[in-house]
């Protein structure tokens, strides 16, 4: 949630500064706007990926046919590996030939 708020804040502040920079022709506002957007996106990425990875937890995302998706978030690495191995074994048994 904090990452999403950081990203939204960066987009809001950066977008406003970019708009004002384009309107007024100020290069400093353009750079500040781009920096705010990049900072918000970077903080979102850091909070979404780096912190859970340090805790030894992973995310498993499955793309199901035709449009379904399943995401398992915050799973211990060993449990995720066991889940994927059992899924591969089951799929191998179901394939013809």
CSV table of C-alpha atoms in Angstrom, one decimal:
chain,number,residue,atom,x,y,z
A,1,UNK,CA,0.0,0.0,0.0
A,2,UNK,CA,2.8,2.4,0.8
A,3,UNK,CA,4.4,1.7,-2.6
A,4,UNK,CA,1.2,2.5,-4.4
A,5,UNK,CA,0.8,5.7,-2.4
A,6,UNK,CA,4.3,6.7,-3.3
A,7,UNK,CA,3.7,6.0,-6.9
A,8,UNK,CA,0.5,7.9,-7.0
A,9,UNK,CA,2.0,10.8,-5.1
A,10,UNK,CA,5.0,10.9,-7.6
A,11,UNK,CA,2.6,10.8,-10.5
A,12,UNK,CA,0.4,13.6,-9.1
A,13,UNK,CA,3.2,15.9,-8.1
A,14,UNK,CA,5.4,15.1,-11.1
A,15,UNK,CA,2.5,15.5,-13.5
A,16,UNK,CA,1.6,18.9,-12.0
A,17,UNK,CA,5.2,20.0,-12.2
A,18,UNK,CA,5.6,18.7,-15.7
A,19,UNK,CA,2.4,20.5,-16.8
A,20,UNK,CA,3.6,23.7,-15.3
A,21,UNK,CA,7.0,23.3,-16.8
A,22,UNK,CA,5.6,22.8,-20.3
A,23,UNK,CA,3.2,25.7,-19.8
A,24,UNK,CA,5.8,28.1,-18.5
A,25,UNK,CA,8.9,26.8,-20.3
A,26,UNK,CA,10.8,26.3,-17.1
A,27,UNK,CA,13.4,23.5,-17.4
A,28,UNK,CA,13.7,23.2,-13.6
A,29,UNK,CA,10.0,22.3,-13.3
A,30,UNK,CA,10.3,19.7,-16.1
A,31,UNK,CA,13.3,18.1,-14.4
A,32,UNK,CA,11.6,18.2,-10.9
A,33,UNK,CA,8.4,16.6,-12.4
A,34,UNK,CA,10.4,13.8,-14.1
A,35,UNK,CA,12.4,13.3,-10.9
A,36,UNK,CA,9.2,13.1,-8.8
A,37,UNK,CA,7.7,10.5,-11.1
A,38,UNK,CA,10.9,8.5,-11.1
A,39,UNK,CA,11.3,8.7,-7.3
A,40,UNK,CA,7.7,7.5,-6.8
A,41,UNK,CA,8.1,4.7,-9.2
A,42,UNK,CA,11.4,3.7,-7.7
A,43,UNK,CA,10.0,3.7,-4.2
A,44,UNK,CA,7.1,1.6,-5.4
A,45,UNK,CA,9.4,-0.9,-7.0
A,46,UNK,CA,11.6,-1.0,-3.9
A,47,UNK,CA,8.7,-1.6,-1.5
A,48,UNK,CA,7.1,-4.2,-3.8
A,49,UNK,CA,10.1,-6.3,-4.7
A,50,UNK,CA,13.1,-5.7,-2.5
A,51,UNK,CA,11.5,-5.8,0.9
A,52,UNK,CA,9.6,-9.1,0.4
A,53,UNK,CA,12.7,-10.7,-1.2
A,54,UNK,CA,14.7,-9.9,1.9
A,55,UNK,CA,12.2,-11.8,4.1
A,56,UNK,CA,12.8,-14.9,2.0
A,57,UNK,CA,9.3,-14.7,0.4
A,58,UNK,CA,8.5,-14.9,-3.2
A,59,UNK,CA,5.6,-14.3,-5.5
A,60,UNK,CA,4.3,-16.9,-8.0
A,61,UNK,CA,2.2,-15.7,-10.9
A,62,UNK,CA,0.4,-18.2,-13.1
A,63,UNK,CA,-1.1,-17.2,-16.4
A,64,UNK,CA,-4.0,-19.6,-17.0
A,65,UNK,CA,-5.8,-20.1,-20.4
A,66,UNK,CA,-7.4,-18.2,-21.9
A,67,UNK,CA,-7.4,-15.0,-19.7
A,68,UNK,CA,-7.1,-16.2,-16.2
A,69,UNK,CA,-4.3,-15.2,-13.8
A,70,UNK,CA,-3.5,-16.4,-10.3
A,71,UNK,CA,-1.0,-14.7,-8.1
A,72,UNK,CA,0.4,-16.1,-4.9
A,73,UNK,CA,2.2,-13.4,-3.0
A,74,UNK,CA,4.3,-13.6,0.1
A,75,UNK,CA,4.9,-17.4,-0.1
A,76,UNK,CA,8.0,-18.9,1.4
A,77,UNK,CA,10.5,-20.0,-1.2
A,78,UNK,CA,10.5,-23.7,-0.3
A,79,UNK,CA,6.7,-23.8,-0.4
A,80,UNK,CA,6.7,-22.1,-3.8
A,81,UNK,CA,9.2,-24.6,-5.2
A,82,UNK,CA,7.2,-27.6,-3.9
A,83,UNK,CA,4.0,-26.1,-5.4
A,84,UNK,CA,5.6,-25.6,-8.8
A,85,UNK,CA,7.2,-29.1,-8.8
A,86,UNK,CA,3.8,-30.7,-8.0
A,87,UNK,CA,2.2,-28.6,-10.7
A,88,UNK,CA,4.8,-29.7,-13.2
A,89,UNK,CA,4.4,-33.4,-12.3
A,90,UNK,CA,0.6,-33.2,-12.6
A,91,UNK,CA,0.8,-31.5,-16.0
A,92,UNK,CA,3.3,-34.1,-17.2
A,93,UNK,CA,0.9,-36.9,-16.2
A,94,UNK,CA,-2.0,-35.2,-18.1
A,95,UNK,CA,-0.1,-34.7,-21.4
A,96,UNK,CA,-0.8,-37.4,-24.0
A,97,UNK,CA,2.1,-39.4,-25.3
